CSV table of C-alpha atoms in Angstrom, one decimal:
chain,number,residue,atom,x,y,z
A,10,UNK,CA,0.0,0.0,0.0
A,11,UNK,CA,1.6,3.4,-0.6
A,12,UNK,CA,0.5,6.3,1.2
A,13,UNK,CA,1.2,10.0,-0.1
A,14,UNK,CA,2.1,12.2,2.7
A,15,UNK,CA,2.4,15.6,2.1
A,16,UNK,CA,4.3,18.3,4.2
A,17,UNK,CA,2.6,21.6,4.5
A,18,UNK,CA,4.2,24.8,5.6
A,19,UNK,CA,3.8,26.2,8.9
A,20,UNK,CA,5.5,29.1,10.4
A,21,UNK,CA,6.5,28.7,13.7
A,22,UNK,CA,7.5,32.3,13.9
A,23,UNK,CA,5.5,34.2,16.7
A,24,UNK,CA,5.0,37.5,15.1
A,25,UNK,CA,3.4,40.3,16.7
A,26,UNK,CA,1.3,42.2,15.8
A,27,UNK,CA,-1.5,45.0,16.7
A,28,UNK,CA,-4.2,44.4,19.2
A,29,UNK,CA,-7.5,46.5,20.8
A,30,UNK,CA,-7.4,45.7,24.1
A,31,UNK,CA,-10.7,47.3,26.1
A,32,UNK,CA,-11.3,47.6,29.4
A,33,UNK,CA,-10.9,50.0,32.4
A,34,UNK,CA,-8.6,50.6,35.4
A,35,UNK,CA,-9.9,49.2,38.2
A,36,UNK,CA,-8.5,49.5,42.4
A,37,UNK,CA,-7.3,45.6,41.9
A,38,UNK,CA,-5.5,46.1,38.6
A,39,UNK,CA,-6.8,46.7,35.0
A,40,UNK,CA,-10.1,44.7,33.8
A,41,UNK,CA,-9.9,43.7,30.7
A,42,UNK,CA,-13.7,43.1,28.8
A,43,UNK,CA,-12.8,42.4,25.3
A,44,UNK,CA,-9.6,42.2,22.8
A,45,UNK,CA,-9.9,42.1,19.0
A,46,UNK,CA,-6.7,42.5,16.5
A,47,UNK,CA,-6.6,45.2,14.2
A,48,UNK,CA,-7.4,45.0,11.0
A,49,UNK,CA,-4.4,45.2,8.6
A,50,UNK,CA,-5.6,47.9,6.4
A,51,UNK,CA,-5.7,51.3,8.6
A,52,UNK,CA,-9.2,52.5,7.0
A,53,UNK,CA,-11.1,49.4,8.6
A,54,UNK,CA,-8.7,49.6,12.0
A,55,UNK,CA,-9.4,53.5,12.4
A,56,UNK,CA,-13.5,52.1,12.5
A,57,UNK,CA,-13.3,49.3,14.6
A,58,UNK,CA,-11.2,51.7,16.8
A,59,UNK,CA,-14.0,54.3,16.7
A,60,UNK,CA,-16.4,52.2,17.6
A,61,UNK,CA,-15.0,50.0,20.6
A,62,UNK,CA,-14.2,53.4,21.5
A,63,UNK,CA,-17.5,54.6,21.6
A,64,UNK,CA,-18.7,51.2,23.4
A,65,UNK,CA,-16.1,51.6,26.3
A,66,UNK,CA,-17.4,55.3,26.7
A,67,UNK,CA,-20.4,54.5,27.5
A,68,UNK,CA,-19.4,52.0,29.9
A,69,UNK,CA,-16.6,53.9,31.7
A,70,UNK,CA,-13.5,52.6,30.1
A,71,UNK,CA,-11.4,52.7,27.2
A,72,UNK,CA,-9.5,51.3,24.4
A,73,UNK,CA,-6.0,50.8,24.1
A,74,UNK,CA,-3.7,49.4,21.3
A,75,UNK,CA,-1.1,46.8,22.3
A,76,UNK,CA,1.7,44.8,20.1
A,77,UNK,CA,1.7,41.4,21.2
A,78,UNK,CA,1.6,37.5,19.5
A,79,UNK,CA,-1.8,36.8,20.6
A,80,UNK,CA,-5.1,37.9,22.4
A,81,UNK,CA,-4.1,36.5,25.5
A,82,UNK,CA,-0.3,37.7,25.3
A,83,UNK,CA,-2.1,41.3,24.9
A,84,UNK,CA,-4.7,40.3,27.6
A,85,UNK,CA,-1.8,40.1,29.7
A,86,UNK,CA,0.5,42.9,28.8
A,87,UNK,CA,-2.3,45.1,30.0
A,88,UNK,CA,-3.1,43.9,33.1
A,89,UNK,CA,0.2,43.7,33.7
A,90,UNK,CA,1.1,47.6,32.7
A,91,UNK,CA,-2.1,48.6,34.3
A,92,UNK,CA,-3.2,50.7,31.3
């Protein structure tokens, strides 16, 4: 029996790259409610920007962009810079 494997490329390389991190500063450290990557092309980032903005307005809080490898690894650089 033969059996046709196939290698497929994967890169390994952790790149980073922009996040929307939004939450707000609490006593305990910072609260973080939601985080969403940037869109490459700055046109659809300055909207989604714009509007999370608007959404953590209303609910006392606020949007900041972080470089990081993941949601999670930008989860984490802001609770840990306290934003």
């Amino acid at each position: 029996m033969n059996t046709i494997t196939a290698t497929v490329p994967v890169d390994l390389v952790k790149r980073e790259r922009e996040f929307f991190v939004v939450g707000r500063d609490e006593a305990d450290g910072y609260e973080v409610w939601h985080v969403e990557e940037a869109p490459a092309d700055p046109f659809d980032a300055q909207e989604l920007w714009d509007e999370l903005s608007w959404d953590a307005y209303d609910a006392f809080g606020g949007v900041s962009p972080i470089f990081a490898v993941s949601h999670a690894h930008a989860a984490g650089i802001a609770r840990r810079d306290c934003l």
